[in-house]
Short mmCIF file of C-alpha atoms in Angstrom, two decimals:
data_model
loop_
_atom_site.label_atom_id
_atom_site.label_comp_id
_atom_site.label_asym_id
_atom_site.label_seq_id
_atom_site.Cartn_x
_atom_site.Cartn_y
_atom_site.Cartn_z
CA ALA A 1032 -25.26 14.46 14.19
CA GLN A 1033 -28.75 14.01 12.86
CA THR A 1034 -31.77 14.38 15.08
CA VAL A 1035 -35.43 13.49 14.59
CA THR A 1036 -38.19 15.15 16.63
CA GLN A 1037 -41.77 14.02 17.04
CA SER A 1038 -43.52 16.65 19.15
CA GLN A 1039 -46.84 14.77 19.62
CA PRO A 1040 -46.41 11.97 22.21
CA GLU A 1041 -50.07 10.91 21.82
CA MET A 1042 -52.94 11.58 19.47
CA SER A 1043 -56.46 10.20 19.11
CA VAL A 1044 -59.02 10.56 16.30
CA GLN A 1045 -62.41 9.13 15.45
CA GLU A 1046 -62.58 6.33 13.04
CA ALA A 1047 -62.89 7.40 9.37
CA GLU A 1048 -61.37 10.83 10.15
CA THR A 1049 -58.08 12.15 8.88
CA VAL A 1050 -55.06 12.60 11.16
CA THR A 1051 -51.65 14.13 10.59
CA LEU A 1052 -48.58 13.15 12.63
CA SER A 1053 -45.70 15.67 12.75
CA CYS A 1054 -42.03 15.02 12.36
CA THR A 1055 -39.10 17.43 12.04
CA TYR A 1056 -35.46 16.60 11.56
CA ASP A 1057 -32.12 18.34 11.57
CA THR A 1058 -29.31 17.63 9.12
CA SER A 1059 -26.71 19.41 7.04
CA GLU A 1060 -26.88 16.74 4.31
CA SER A 1061 -28.78 17.27 1.10
CA ASN A 1062 -29.34 13.61 0.13
CA TYR A 1063 -31.17 11.41 2.62
CA TYR A 1064 -34.18 9.15 3.13
CA LEU A 1065 -37.10 9.58 5.47
CA PHE A 1066 -39.39 6.83 6.72
CA TRP A 1067 -42.50 6.30 8.75
CA TYR A 1068 -42.71 3.01 10.65
CA LYS A 1069 -45.78 1.67 12.48
CA GLN A 1070 -45.43 -0.42 15.60
CA PRO A 1071 -48.81 -2.07 16.60
CA PRO A 1072 -49.30 -3.79 19.97
CA SER A 1073 -47.68 -6.90 18.42
CA ARG A 1074 -44.41 -4.87 18.60
CA GLN A 1075 -43.41 -5.62 15.05
CA MET A 1076 -41.96 -2.56 13.25
CA ILE A 1077 -43.77 -2.16 9.92
CA LEU A 1078 -42.66 0.17 7.13
CA VAL A 1079 -45.52 2.54 6.22
CA ILE A 1080 -43.95 4.85 3.72
CA ARG A 1081 -40.57 6.23 2.52
CA GLN A 1082 -39.45 9.38 0.85
CA GLU A 1083 -36.24 10.22 -0.96
CA ALA A 1084 -35.06 13.73 -0.27
CA TYR A 1085 -34.18 14.34 -3.93
CA LYS A 1086 -37.77 13.70 -5.04
CA GLN A 1087 -40.03 16.70 -4.91
CA GLN A 1088 -43.19 14.66 -5.19
CA ASN A 1089 -44.69 13.52 -1.94
CA ALA A 1090 -44.87 9.80 -1.40
CA THR A 1091 -48.23 8.09 -1.21
CA GLU A 1092 -49.25 4.58 -0.21
CA ASN A 1093 -53.01 4.02 -0.32
CA ARG A 1094 -54.46 5.90 2.72
CA PHE A 1095 -51.05 7.11 3.82
CA SER A 1096 -49.34 10.17 2.41
CA VAL A 1097 -46.59 12.52 3.48
CA ASN A 1098 -46.08 16.23 3.36
CA PHE A 1099 -42.37 16.62 2.78
CA GLN A 1100 -41.10 20.15 3.16
CA LYS A 1101 -37.33 20.00 2.61
CA ALA A 1102 -36.53 23.58 3.35
CA ALA A 1103 -38.48 23.44 6.59
CA LYS A 1104 -37.03 19.99 7.37
CA SER A 1105 -40.54 18.72 8.03
CA PHE A 1106 -41.96 15.26 7.16
CA SER A 1107 -45.51 14.81 8.35
CA LEU A 1108 -47.69 11.66 7.82
CA LYS A 1109 -51.31 11.96 6.89
CA ILE A 1110 -53.65 9.04 7.41
CA SER A 1111 -56.93 9.34 5.60
CA ASP A 1112 -60.10 7.41 6.42
CA SER A 1113 -58.52 6.08 9.62
CA GLN A 1114 -59.24 2.55 10.63
CA LEU A 1115 -59.16 0.80 13.99
CA GLY A 1116 -56.16 -1.19 12.73
CA ASP A 1117 -54.21 2.07 12.46
CA THR A 1118 -53.97 2.17 16.26
CA ALA A 1119 -50.19 1.94 16.95
CA MET A 1120 -47.01 3.78 17.74
CA TYR A 1121 -45.69 5.66 14.75
CA PHE A 1122 -42.00 6.37 14.39
CA CYS A 1123 -40.36 8.86 12.01
CA ALA A 1124 -36.83 7.83 10.90
CA PHE A 1125 -34.01 9.28 8.94
CA MET A 1126 -31.15 7.81 7.01
CA ILE A 1127 -28.15 9.21 5.13
CA PRO A 1128 -27.01 6.97 2.24
CA ASN A 1129 -23.37 6.27 3.01
CA PHE A 1130 -22.23 2.99 1.60
CA GLY A 1131 -21.39 0.67 4.47
CA ASN A 1132 -22.60 3.05 7.05
CA GLU A 1133 -26.35 3.50 6.60
CA LYS A 1134 -28.01 3.90 10.00
CA LEU A 1135 -31.49 4.86 10.92
CA THR A 1136 -32.11 7.61 13.43
CA PHE A 1137 -35.54 7.41 15.02
CA GLY A 1138 -37.81 9.87 16.70
CA THR A 1139 -39.37 9.04 20.00
CA GLY A 1140 -42.70 8.10 18.47
CA THR A 1141 -46.37 9.18 18.52
CA ARG A 1142 -49.00 6.90 20.03
CA LEU A 1143 -52.04 7.05 17.84
CA THR A 1144 -55.45 5.72 18.99
CA ILE A 1145 -58.33 5.33 16.62
CA ILE A 1146 -61.64 5.67 18.51
CA PRO A 1147 -64.57 3.55 17.25
CA ASN B 408 -40.18 -16.14 3.05
CA ALA B 409 -40.17 -15.81 6.81
CA GLY B 410 -38.43 -12.44 6.61
CA VAL B 411 -36.58 -11.58 9.81
CA THR B 412 -36.98 -13.85 12.77
CA GLN B 413 -35.70 -13.51 16.34
CA THR B 414 -35.13 -16.07 19.01
CA PRO B 415 -36.20 -16.03 21.82
CA LYS B 416 -39.32 -13.89 22.10
CA PHE B 417 -39.02 -13.40 25.83
CA ARG B 418 -36.27 -13.94 28.38
CA VAL B 419 -35.67 -13.24 32.02
CA LEU B 420 -32.08 -13.14 33.33
CA LYS B 421 -30.43 -12.50 36.65
CA THR B 422 -27.76 -9.86 36.98
CA GLY B 423 -24.46 -11.23 35.76
CA GLN B 424 -25.86 -14.00 33.61
CA SER B 425 -25.05 -14.23 29.95
CA MET B 426 -27.20 -14.90 26.94
CA THR B 427 -27.26 -14.71 23.10
CA LEU B 428 -30.09 -13.41 20.97
CA LEU B 429 -30.31 -14.81 17.52
CA CYS B 430 -31.50 -12.99 14.45
CA ALA B 431 -32.04 -14.77 11.13
CA GLN B 432 -33.13 -13.41 7.74
CA ASP B 433 -33.93 -15.31 4.58
CA MET B 434 -33.88 -12.32 2.16
CA ASN B 435 -30.15 -12.51 1.32
CA HIS B 436 -29.68 -9.08 2.83
CA GLU B 437 -26.13 -7.80 3.28
CA TYR B 438 -26.84 -5.43 6.13
CA MET B 439 -28.10 -6.41 9.59
CA TYR B 440 -28.74 -4.31 12.65
CA TRP B 441 -29.50 -4.70 16.38
CA TYR B 442 -31.57 -1.99 18.14
CA ARG B 443 -32.96 -1.57 21.59
CA GLN B 444 -36.21 0.14 22.41
CA ASP B 445 -36.86 1.77 25.81
CA PRO B 446 -40.00 3.60 27.00
CA GLY B 447 -40.17 7.21 25.84
CA MET B 448 -37.25 6.76 23.43
CA GLY B 449 -36.99 5.81 19.84
CA LEU B 450 -35.03 2.79 18.74
CA ARG B 451 -31.30 3.09 19.34
CA LEU B 452 -28.70 1.25 17.33
CA ILE B 453 -26.46 -1.13 19.32
CA HIS B 454 -24.33 -2.73 16.58
CA TYR B 455 -24.61 -3.43 12.91
CA SER B 456 -23.02 -5.45 10.15
CA VAL B 457 -22.48 -4.63 6.52
CA GLY B 458 -21.67 -8.11 5.49
CA GLU B 459 -20.62 -11.56 6.58
CA GLY B 460 -17.64 -11.45 8.95
CA THR B 461 -18.02 -7.68 9.60
CA THR B 462 -19.41 -5.75 12.58
CA ALA B 463 -19.40 -2.17 13.68
CA LYS B 464 -20.54 -0.22 16.74
CA GLY B 465 -23.71 1.82 16.83
CA GLU B 466 -24.98 4.38 19.21
CA VAL B 467 -25.11 2.32 22.39
CA PRO B 468 -22.67 -0.64 22.05
CA ASP B 469 -21.35 -0.90 25.58
CA GLY B 470 -22.17 -4.21 27.29
CA TYR B 471 -22.97 -6.01 24.07
CA ASN B 472 -21.04 -8.01 21.56
CA VAL B 473 -22.08 -9.27 18.13
CA SER B 474 -20.99 -11.74 15.52
CA ARG B 475 -21.88 -12.31 11.91
CA LEU B 476 -20.37 -15.68 10.97
CA LYS B 477 -22.99 -16.44 8.42
CA LYS B 478 -24.71 -13.94 6.14
CA GLN B 479 -28.16 -14.88 7.24
CA ASN B 480 -27.52 -14.72 11.01
CA PHE B 481 -26.58 -11.89 13.37
CA LEU B 482 -26.04 -12.76 17.01
CA LEU B 483 -26.24 -10.27 19.91
CA GLY B 484 -24.50 -11.34 23.13
CA LEU B 485 -24.70 -10.08 26.63
CA GLU B 486 -21.69 -11.33 28.64
CA SER B 487 -22.77 -10.08 32.00
CA ALA B 488 -26.35 -8.81 32.03
CA ALA B 489 -27.28 -5.70 33.97
CA PRO B 490 -30.69 -4.34 34.91
CA SER B 491 -30.04 -1.36 32.56
CA GLN B 492 -30.15 -3.82 29.76
CA THR B 493 -33.83 -4.58 30.36
CA SER B 494 -35.35 -3.54 27.06
CA VAL B 495 -37.05 -4.74 23.88
CA TYR B 496 -34.46 -5.71 21.28
CA PHE B 497 -35.12 -5.54 17.58
CA CYS B 498 -33.12 -6.91 14.73
CA ALA B 499 -33.43 -5.55 11.22
CA SER B 500 -31.93 -6.25 7.84
CA SER B 501 -31.59 -4.42 4.55
CA SER B 502 -30.20 -5.04 1.05
CA SER B 503 -27.13 -3.40 -0.38
CA GLY B 504 -28.65 -4.20 -3.83
CA LEU B 505 -26.12 -2.46 -6.03
CA PRO B 506 -26.35 -0.62 -8.40
CA VAL B 507 -29.63 0.54 -6.81
CA ARG B 508 -29.25 0.24 -3.17
CA THR B 509 -32.31 -0.64 -1.15
CA ASP B 510 -32.30 1.36 2.02
CA THR B 511 -35.49 0.11 3.64
CA GLN B 512 -34.93 -1.89 6.80
CA TYR B 513 -37.14 -4.92 7.61
CA PHE B 514 -37.65 -5.64 11.27
CA GLY B 515 -38.07 -8.81 13.31
CA PRO B 516 -40.79 -9.21 15.88
CA GLY B 517 -38.64 -8.19 18.86
CA THR B 518 -37.30 -9.88 22.02
CA ARG B 519 -38.42 -8.65 25.44
CA LEU B 520 -35.52 -9.07 27.88
CA THR B 521 -35.83 -8.46 31.60
CA VAL B 522 -32.76 -8.48 33.81
CA LEU B 523 -33.48 -8.78 37.50
#
């Protein structure tokens, strides 16, 4: 079974600073997808960024980037120039592509607070 | 596009009562999912569907039933609610988009259910 571990239950950072959220996972598969989802106080789950395991290049979406270390099974999220609107719970998630059986496995989340 | 919608947003039940949560998506997605979110835990998959007329069990299916009579709708039923089912419920959908399958899941806004 696949597991996803987020070891930082809570983090806080000053506005405009950079913050890195950690995620590690465990799997014996070689082909899979990794995701970061954001859940603001509105409760909506919003996709932040995704990474295909077969791609060596780290994914980037504007101020959000990942550091994907496949051998170490690590998938951290870096938020640059943090903004107040980044305050949210952040979930790391993992999926194995298996036609008709794709399921997301989530970590327990990191609560990020951006301080004005 | 409304994306993924959920009805109702809030509900309070007494132990033993029944109810149905409705999820609807207008993105023509093949796959639909029901998750529950509890404090200190990541989202856990209850049931999912890979197409109209199909359903399958997820990680925590006991006490729930589902139906996918129409492609755009995925219903989650509680036949006899228990306090342990107090949770926030999320619906999600994703495309099977062959030949390039889209694995990103899009989430609804959630339903907060309290069972007294």
